[in-house]
Tab-separated table of C-alpha atoms in Angstrom:
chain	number	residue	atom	x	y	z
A	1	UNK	CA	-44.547	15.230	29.265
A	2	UNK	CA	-42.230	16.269	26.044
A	3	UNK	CA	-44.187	19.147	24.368
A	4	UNK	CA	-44.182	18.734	20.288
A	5	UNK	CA	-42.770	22.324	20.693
A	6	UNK	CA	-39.928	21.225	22.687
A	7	UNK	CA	-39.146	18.006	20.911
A	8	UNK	CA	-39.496	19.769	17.951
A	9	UNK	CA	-36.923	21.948	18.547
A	10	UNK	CA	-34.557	20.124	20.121
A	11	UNK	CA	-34.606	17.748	17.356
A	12	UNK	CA	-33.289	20.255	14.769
A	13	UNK	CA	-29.673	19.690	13.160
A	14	UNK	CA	-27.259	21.737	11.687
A	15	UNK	CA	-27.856	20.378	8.273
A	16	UNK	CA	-31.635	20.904	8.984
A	17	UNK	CA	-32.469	17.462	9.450
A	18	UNK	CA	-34.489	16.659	12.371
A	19	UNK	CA	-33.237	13.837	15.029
A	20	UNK	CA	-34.467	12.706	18.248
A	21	UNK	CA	-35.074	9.688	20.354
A	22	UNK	CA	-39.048	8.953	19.905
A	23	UNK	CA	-40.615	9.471	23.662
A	24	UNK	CA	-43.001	6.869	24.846
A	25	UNK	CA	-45.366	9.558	25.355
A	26	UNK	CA	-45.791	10.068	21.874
A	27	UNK	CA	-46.129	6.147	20.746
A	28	UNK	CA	-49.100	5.043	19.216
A	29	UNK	CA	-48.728	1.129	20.140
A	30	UNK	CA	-45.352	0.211	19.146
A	31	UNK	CA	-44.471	3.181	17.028
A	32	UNK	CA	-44.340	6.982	16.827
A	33	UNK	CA	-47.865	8.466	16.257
A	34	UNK	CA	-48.456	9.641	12.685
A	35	UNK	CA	-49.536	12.984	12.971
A	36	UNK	CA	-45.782	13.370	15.218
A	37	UNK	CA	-44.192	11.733	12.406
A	38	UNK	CA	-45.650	13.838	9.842
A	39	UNK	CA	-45.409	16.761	11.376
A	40	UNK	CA	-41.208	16.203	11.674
A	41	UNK	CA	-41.193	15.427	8.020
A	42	UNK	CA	-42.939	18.817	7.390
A	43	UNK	CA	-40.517	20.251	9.039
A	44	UNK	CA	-37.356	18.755	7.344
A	45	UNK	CA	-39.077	19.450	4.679
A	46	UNK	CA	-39.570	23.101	4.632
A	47	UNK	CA	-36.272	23.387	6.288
A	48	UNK	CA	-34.414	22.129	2.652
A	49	UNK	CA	-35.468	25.791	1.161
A	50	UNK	CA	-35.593	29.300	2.196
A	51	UNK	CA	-38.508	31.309	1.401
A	52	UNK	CA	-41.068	28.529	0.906
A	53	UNK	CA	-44.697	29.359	-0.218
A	54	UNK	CA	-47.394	27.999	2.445
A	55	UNK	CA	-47.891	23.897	2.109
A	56	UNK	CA	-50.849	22.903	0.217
A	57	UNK	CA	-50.614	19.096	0.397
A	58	UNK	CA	-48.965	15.955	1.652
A	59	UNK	CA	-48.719	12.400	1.203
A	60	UNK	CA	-47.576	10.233	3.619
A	61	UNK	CA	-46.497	6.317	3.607
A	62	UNK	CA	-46.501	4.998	6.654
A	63	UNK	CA	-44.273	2.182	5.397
A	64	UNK	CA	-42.600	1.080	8.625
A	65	UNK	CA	-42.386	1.471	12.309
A	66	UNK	CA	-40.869	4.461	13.960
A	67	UNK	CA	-39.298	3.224	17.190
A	68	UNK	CA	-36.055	4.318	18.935
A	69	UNK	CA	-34.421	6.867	17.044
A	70	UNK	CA	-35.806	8.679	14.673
A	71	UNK	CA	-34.349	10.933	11.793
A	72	UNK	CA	-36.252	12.994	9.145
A	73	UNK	CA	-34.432	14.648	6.296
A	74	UNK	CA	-35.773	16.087	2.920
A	75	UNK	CA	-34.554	16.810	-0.909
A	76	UNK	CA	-35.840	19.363	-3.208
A	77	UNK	CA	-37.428	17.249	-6.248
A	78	UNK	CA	-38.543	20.376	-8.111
A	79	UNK	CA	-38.689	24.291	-7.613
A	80	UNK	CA	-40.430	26.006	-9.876
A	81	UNK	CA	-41.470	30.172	-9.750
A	82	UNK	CA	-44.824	29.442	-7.545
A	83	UNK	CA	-44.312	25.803	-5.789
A	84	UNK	CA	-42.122	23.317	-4.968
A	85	UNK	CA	-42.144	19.823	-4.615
A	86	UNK	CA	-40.227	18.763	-1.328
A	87	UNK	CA	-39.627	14.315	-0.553
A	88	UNK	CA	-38.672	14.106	3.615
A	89	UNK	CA	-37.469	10.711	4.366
A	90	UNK	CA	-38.111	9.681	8.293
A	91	UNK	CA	-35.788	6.486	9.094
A	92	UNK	CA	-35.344	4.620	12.385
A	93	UNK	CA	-32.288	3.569	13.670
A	94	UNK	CA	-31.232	3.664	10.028
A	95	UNK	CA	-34.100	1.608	8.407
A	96	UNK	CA	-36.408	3.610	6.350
A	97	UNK	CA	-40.048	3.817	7.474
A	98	UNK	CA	-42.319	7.134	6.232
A	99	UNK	CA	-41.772	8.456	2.766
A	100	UNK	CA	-43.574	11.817	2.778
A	101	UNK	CA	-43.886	14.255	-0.258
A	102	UNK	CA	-45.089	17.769	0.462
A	103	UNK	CA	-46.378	20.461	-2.202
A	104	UNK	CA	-46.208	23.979	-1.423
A	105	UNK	CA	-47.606	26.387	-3.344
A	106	UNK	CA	-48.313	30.419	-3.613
A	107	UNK	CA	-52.111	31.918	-4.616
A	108	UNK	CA	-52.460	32.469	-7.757
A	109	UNK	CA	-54.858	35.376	-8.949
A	110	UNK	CA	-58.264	33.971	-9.966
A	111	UNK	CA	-62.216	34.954	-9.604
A	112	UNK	CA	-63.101	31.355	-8.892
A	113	UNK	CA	-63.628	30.056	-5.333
A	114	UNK	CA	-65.256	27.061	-4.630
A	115	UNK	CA	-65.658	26.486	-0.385
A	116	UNK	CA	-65.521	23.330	1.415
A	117	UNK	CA	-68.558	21.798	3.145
A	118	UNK	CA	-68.504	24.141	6.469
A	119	UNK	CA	-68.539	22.566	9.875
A	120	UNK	CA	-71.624	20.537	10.776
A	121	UNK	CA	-73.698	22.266	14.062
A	122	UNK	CA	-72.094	20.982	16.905
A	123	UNK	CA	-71.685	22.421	20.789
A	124	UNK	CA	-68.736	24.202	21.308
A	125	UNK	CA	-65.912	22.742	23.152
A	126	UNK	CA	-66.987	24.317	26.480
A	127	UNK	CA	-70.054	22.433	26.220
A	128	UNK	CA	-68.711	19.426	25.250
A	129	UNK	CA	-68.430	16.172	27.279
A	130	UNK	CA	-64.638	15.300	27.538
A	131	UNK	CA	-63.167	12.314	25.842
A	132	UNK	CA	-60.174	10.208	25.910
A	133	UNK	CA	-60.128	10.031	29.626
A	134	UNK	CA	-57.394	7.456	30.103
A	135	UNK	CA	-58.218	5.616	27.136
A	136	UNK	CA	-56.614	5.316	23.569
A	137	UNK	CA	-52.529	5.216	22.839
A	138	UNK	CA	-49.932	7.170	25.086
A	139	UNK	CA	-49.624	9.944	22.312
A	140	UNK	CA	-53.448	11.122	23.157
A	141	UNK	CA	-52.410	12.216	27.059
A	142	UNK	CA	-50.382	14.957	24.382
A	143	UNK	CA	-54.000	15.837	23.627
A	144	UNK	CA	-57.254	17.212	25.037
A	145	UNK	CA	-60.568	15.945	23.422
A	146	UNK	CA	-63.967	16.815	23.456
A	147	UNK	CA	-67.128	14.760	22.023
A	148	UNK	CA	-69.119	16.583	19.313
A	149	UNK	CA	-71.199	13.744	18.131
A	150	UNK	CA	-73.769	11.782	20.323
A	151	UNK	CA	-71.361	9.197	22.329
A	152	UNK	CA	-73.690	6.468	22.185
A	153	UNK	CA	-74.701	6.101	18.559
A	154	UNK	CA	-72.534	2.768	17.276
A	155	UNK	CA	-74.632	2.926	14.012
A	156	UNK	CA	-72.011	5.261	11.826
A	157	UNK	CA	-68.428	4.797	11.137
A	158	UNK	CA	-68.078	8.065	12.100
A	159	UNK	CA	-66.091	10.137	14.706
A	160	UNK	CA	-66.077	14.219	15.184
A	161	UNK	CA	-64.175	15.743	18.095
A	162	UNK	CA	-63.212	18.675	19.798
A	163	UNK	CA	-59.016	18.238	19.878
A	164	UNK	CA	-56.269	20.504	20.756
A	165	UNK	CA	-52.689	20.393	21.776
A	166	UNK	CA	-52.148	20.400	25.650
A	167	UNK	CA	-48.972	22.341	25.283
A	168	UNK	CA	-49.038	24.720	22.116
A	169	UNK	CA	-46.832	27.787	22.798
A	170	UNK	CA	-44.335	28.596	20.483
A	171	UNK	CA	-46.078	26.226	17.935
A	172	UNK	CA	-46.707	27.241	14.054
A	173	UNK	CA	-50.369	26.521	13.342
A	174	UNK	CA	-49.767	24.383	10.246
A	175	UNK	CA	-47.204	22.037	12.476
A	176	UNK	CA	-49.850	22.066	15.043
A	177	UNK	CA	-52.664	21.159	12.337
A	178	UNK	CA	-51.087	18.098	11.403
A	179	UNK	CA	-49.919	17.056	15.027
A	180	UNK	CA	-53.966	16.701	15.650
A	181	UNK	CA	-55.191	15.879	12.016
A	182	UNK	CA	-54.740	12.125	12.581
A	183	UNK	CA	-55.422	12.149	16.230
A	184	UNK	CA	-58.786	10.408	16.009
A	185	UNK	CA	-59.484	6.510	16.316
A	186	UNK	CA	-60.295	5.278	12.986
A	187	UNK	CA	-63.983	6.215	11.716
A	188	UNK	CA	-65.030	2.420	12.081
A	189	UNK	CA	-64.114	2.447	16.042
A	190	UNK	CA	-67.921	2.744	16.907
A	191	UNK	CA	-69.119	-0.184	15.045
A	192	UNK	CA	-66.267	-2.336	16.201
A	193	UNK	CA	-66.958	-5.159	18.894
A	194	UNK	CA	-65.137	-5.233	21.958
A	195	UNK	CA	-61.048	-3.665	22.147
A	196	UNK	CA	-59.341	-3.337	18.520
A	197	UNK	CA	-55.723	-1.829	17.233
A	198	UNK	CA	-55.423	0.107	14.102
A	199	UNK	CA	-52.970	0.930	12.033
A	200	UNK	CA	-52.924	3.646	9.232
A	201	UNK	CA	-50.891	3.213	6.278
A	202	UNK	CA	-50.900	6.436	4.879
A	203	UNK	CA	-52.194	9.608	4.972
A	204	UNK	CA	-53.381	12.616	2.344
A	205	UNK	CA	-53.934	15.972	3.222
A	206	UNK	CA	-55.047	19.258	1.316
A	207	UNK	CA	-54.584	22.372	3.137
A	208	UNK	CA	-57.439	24.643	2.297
A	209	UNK	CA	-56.015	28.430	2.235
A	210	UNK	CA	-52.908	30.238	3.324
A	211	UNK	CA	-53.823	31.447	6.437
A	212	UNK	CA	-54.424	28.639	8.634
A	213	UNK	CA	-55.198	29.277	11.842
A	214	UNK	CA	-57.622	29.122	15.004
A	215	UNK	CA	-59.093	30.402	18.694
A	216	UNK	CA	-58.150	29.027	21.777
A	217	UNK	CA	-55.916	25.889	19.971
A	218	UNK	CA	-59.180	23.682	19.220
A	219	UNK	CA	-59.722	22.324	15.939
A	220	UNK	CA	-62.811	20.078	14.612
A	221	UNK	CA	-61.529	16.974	13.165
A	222	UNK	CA	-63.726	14.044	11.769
A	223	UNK	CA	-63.111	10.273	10.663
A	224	UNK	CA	-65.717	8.934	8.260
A	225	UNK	CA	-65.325	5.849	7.066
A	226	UNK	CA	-65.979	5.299	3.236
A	227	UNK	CA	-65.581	1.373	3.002
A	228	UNK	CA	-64.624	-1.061	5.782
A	229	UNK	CA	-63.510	-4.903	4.554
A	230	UNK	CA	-61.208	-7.447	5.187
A	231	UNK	CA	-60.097	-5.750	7.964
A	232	UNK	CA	-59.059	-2.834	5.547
A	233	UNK	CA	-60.784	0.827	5.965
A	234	UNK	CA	-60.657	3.652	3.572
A	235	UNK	CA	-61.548	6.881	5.285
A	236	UNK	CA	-62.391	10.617	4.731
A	237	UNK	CA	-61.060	12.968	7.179
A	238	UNK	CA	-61.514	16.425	7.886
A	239	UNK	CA	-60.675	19.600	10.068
A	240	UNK	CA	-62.696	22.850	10.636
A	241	UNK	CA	-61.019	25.768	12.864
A	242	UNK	CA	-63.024	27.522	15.272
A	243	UNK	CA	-64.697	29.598	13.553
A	244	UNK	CA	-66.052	27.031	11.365
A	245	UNK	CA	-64.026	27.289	8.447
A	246	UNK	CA	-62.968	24.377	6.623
A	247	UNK	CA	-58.599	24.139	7.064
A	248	UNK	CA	-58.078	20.455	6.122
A	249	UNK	CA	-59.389	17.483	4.071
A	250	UNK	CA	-57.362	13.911	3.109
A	251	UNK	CA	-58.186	10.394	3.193
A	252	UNK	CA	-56.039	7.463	5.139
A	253	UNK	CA	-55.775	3.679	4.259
A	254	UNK	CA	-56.577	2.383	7.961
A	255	UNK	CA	-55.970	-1.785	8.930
A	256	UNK	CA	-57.828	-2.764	12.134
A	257	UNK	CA	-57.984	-6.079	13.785
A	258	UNK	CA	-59.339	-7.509	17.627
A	259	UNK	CA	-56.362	-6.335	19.929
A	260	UNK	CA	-55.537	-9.370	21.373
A	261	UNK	CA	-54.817	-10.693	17.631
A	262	UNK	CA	-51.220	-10.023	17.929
A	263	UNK	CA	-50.773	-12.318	20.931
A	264	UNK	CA	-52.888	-15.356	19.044
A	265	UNK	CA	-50.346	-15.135	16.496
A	266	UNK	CA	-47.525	-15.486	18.223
């Protein structure tokens, strides 16, 4: 098993560019999962500048597949006193396939603080029923889960779990928070009849604070699905830390279709 840590690392180039042959433990069908994608754009990305305030937000176009060899490399488009806007290209074996843009931004002295919705009453991860036993893509064996919702209610396009890194030393927590913000099945999963593949094709996230950060490496992360048609979801997603707090919120363009479409049409 390649830690993110490890592959992380090892990817790193001179220029600070990031470069490495995408593991099959890390695939997600036939590309690299999106949270390891994203999380190597980040990374180019705050590579580009020194003394970068924390990241705020991202957007992510998942325009291609990531297969083979992958390479992630970012430009400055604008630096200004208190943020900076940062583009990280990720291309395989040359071709391009995620455009990412990444906002980072210092506090700024205000009275006004508005908190996110706080972390619905669940059991606690010791309590929790595993999940993910041998199931899912080969990137979730990277990952332990825990159920925090009743398992058997189909009714909701909804899923909240337990998840956290198997291997997480040496890790920065905002790497690590987008390594496991996308690590759920699409919020529609429960409703859907018999064995289905998804495919997300893009992701938004808003970093809530500076200081992002958590106990024991398990984060709260839910998929809610807003509208489902045509094969075609738009979903909320969200992360709470530990402690409850609210770290993360985006939204995701998700496709979905029976998994043994791919084989009818070919």
């Amino acid at each position: 098993m390649s830690s993110a840590t490890a592959l992380i690392g090892a990817a790193r180039q001179a220029d600070g560019s990031f470069a490495c042959d995408v593991p099959d433990g890390w695939l997600q069908g036939r590309t690299a999962y999106g949270g390891l994608t994203t999380a190597m754009a980040y990374n180019a990305a705050r590579s580009v500048e020194e003394n970068l305030p924390p990241l705020r937000s991202a957007q992510m176009a998942f325009a291609g597949p990531v297969v083979g060899h992958m390479h992630a490399s970012a430009t400055v488009l604008r630096r200004g006193k208190s943020s900076a806007f940062i583009q990280a290209r990720v291309s395989c074996d040359g071709e391009p396939a995620t455009l990412g843009t990444f906002l980072f931004m210092a506090d700024r002295a205000s009275p006004l603080r508005v908190d996110a919705p706080p972390a619905p009453a669940v059991p606690s991860p010791e309590e929790a029923e595993p999940a993910m036993r041998g199931k899912g893509s080969a990137f979730t064996r990277q990952l332990e889960y825990r159920h925090a919702m009743s398992i058997g209610d189909r009714s909701k396009p909804e899923l909240l779990r337990w998840v956290r890194l198997r291997e997480r030393a040496g890790i920065d927590a905002v790497t690590e928070l987008l390594l496991i913000g996308d690590a759920l099945p699409p919020g529609v999963a429960p409703m859907l009849q018999g064995p289905f593949m998804a495919s997300s094709a893009n992701w938004t996230v808003h970093l809530h604070g500076s200081a992002i950060a958590t106990h024991d490496g398990w984060w709260l992360v839910q998929t809610r699905a807003e509208a489902a048609l045509g094969g075609i979801s738009s979903q909320l997603m969200a992360v709470w830390n530990r402690a409850g707090d609210a770290v993360l919120s985006g939204s995701q363009t998700v496709s979905f279709f029976p998994a043994d479409a791919r084989q009818r049409a070919q």
